[in-house]
PDB file of C-alpha atoms in Angstrom:
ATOM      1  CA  UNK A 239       0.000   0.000   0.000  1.00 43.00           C
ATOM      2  CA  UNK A 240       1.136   3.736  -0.935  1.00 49.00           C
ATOM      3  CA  UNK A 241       1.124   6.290   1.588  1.00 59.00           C
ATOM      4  CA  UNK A 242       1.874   8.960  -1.094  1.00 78.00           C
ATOM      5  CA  UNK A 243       0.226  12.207  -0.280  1.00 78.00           C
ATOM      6  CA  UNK A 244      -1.531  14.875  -3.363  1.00 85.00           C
ATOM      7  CA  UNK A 245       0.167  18.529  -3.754  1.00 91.00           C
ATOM      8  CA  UNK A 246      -1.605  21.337  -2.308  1.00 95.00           C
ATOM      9  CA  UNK A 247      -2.365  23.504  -5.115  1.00 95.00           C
ATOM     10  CA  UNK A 248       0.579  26.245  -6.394  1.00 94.00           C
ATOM     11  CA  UNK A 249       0.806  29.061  -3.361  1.00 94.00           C
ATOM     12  CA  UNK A 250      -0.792  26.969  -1.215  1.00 96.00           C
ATOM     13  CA  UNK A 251       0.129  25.798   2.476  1.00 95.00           C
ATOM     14  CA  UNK A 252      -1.271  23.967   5.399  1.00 96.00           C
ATOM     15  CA  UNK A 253      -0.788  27.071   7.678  1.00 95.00           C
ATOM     16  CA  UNK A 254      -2.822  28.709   4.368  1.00 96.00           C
ATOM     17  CA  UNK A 255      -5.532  25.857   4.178  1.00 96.00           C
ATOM     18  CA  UNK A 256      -6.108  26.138   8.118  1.00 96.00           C
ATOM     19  CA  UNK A 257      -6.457  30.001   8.216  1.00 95.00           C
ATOM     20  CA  UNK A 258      -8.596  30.166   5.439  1.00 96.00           C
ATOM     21  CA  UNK A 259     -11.025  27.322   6.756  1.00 95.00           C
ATOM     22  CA  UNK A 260     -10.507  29.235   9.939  1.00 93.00           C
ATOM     23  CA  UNK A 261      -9.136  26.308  11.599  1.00 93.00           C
ATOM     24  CA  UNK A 262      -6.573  25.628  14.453  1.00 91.00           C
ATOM     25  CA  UNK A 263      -4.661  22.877  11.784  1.00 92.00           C
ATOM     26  CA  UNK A 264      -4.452  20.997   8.825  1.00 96.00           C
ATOM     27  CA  UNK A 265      -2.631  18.103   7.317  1.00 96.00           C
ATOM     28  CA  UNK A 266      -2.611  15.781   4.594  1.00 97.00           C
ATOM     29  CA  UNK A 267      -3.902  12.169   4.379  1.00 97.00           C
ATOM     30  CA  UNK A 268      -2.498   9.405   2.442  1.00 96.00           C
ATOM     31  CA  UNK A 269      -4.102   9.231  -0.828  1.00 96.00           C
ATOM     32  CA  UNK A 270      -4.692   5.442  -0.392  1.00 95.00           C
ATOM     33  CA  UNK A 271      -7.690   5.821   1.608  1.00 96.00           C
ATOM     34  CA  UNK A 272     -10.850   5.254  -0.030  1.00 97.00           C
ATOM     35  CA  UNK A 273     -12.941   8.274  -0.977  1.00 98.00           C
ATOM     36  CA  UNK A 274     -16.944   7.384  -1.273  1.00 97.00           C
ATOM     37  CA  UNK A 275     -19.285  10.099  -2.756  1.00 96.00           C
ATOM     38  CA  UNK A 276     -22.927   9.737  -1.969  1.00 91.00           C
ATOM     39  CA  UNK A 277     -24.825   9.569  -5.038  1.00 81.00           C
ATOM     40  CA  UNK A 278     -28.357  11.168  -5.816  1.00 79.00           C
ATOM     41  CA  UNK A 279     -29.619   7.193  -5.806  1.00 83.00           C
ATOM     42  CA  UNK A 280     -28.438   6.651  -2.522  1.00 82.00           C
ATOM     43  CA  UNK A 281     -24.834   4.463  -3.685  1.00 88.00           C
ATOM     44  CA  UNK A 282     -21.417   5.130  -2.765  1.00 89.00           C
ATOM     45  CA  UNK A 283     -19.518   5.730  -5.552  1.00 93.00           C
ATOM     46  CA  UNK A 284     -15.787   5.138  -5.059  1.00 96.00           C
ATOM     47  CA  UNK A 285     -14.051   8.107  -6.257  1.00 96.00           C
ATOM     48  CA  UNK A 286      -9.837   8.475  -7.651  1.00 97.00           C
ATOM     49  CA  UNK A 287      -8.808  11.576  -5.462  1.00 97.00           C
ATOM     50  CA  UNK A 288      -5.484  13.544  -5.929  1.00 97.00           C
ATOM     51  CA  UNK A 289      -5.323  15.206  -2.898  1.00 97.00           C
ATOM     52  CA  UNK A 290      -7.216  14.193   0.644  1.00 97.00           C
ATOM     53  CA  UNK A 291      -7.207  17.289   3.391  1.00 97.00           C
ATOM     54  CA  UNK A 292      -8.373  16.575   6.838  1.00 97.00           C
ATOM     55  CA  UNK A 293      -9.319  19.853   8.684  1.00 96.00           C
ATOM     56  CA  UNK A 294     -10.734  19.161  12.280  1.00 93.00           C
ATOM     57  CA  UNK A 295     -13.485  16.854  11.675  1.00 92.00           C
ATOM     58  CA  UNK A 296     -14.342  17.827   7.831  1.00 96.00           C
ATOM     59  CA  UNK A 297     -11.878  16.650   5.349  1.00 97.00           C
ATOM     60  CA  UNK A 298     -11.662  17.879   1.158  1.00 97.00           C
ATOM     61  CA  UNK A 299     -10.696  15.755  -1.242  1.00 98.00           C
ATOM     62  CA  UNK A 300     -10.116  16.345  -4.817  1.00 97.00           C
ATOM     63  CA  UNK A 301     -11.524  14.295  -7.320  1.00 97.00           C
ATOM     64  CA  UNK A 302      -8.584  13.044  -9.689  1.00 97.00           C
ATOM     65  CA  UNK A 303     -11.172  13.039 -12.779  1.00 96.00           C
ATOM     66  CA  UNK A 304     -12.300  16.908 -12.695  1.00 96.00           C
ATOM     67  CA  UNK A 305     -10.198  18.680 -10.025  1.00 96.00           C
ATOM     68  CA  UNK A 306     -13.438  19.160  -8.004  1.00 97.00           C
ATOM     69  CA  UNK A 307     -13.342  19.004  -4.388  1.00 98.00           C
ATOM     70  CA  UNK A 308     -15.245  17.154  -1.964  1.00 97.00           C
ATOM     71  CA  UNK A 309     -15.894  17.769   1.028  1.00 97.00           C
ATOM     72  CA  UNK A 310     -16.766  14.827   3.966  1.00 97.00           C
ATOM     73  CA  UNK A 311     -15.948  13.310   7.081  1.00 96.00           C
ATOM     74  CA  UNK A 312     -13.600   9.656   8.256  1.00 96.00           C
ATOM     75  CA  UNK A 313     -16.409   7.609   8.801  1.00 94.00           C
ATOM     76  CA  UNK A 314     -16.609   4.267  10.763  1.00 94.00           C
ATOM     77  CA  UNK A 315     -14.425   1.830   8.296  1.00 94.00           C
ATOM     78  CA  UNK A 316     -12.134   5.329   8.075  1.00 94.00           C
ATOM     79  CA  UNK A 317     -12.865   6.180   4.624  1.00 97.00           C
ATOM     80  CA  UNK A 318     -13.885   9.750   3.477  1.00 97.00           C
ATOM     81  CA  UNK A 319     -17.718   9.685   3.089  1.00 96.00           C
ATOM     82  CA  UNK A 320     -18.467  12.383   1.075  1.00 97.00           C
ATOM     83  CA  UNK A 321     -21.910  14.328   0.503  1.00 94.00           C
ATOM     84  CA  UNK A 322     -21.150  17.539  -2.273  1.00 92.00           C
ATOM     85  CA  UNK A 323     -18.820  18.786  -4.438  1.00 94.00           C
ATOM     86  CA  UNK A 324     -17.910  22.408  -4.023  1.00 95.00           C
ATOM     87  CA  UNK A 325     -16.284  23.244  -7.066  1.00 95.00           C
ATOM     88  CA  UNK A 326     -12.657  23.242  -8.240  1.00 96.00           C
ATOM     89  CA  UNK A 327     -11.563  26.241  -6.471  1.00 97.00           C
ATOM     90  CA  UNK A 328      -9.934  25.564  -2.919  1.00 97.00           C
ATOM     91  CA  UNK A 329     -10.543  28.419  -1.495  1.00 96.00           C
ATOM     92  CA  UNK A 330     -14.598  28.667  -2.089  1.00 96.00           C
ATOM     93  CA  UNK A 331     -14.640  24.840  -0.873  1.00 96.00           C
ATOM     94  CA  UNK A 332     -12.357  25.984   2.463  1.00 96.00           C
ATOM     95  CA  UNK A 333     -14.876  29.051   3.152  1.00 94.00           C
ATOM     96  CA  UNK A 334     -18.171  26.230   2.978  1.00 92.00           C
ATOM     97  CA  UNK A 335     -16.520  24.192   5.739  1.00 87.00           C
TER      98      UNK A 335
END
């Protein structure tokens, strides 16, 4: 198993990530844990992520296919359960934590 981590996006930092979320931290998962998305028929769709963010309890994780990211919590089984996308923009998806 990889324990690679994604890139924060160019001019980006975790010190950046956590003031902008307005958060006391925020650090990088491995990228080899799984990423569901609820979808509108009630599945889990398992979802390629580039990057996996874990601020406080919320976490962001960018889908590999579009850049979008979603945003979730570690659930049970500690996999990102995801409910919406927010867009490809970090900094919008930060500010809806």
């Amino acid at each position: 198993m990889s324990h690679d981590v994604g890139q924060l996006p160019e001019g980006w930092t975790l010190t950046r990530v956590a003031e902008v979320a307005v958060a006391g931290s925020a650090k990088l998962l491995p990228l080899d844990r799984p990423v569901f998305l609820h979808a509108p028929s009630g599945d889990l769709e398992k979802v390629p992520v580039s990057l996996i963010i874990q601020i406080g309890d919320l976490c962001l994780a960018r889908d590999a296919r579009d850049g979008d990211y979603l945003m979730g919590q570690i659930d049970d089984s500690g996999a990102v359960s995801c409910w919406s996308s927010y867009g490809d923009d970090l900094a919008v998806a930060l500010r809806a934590l």
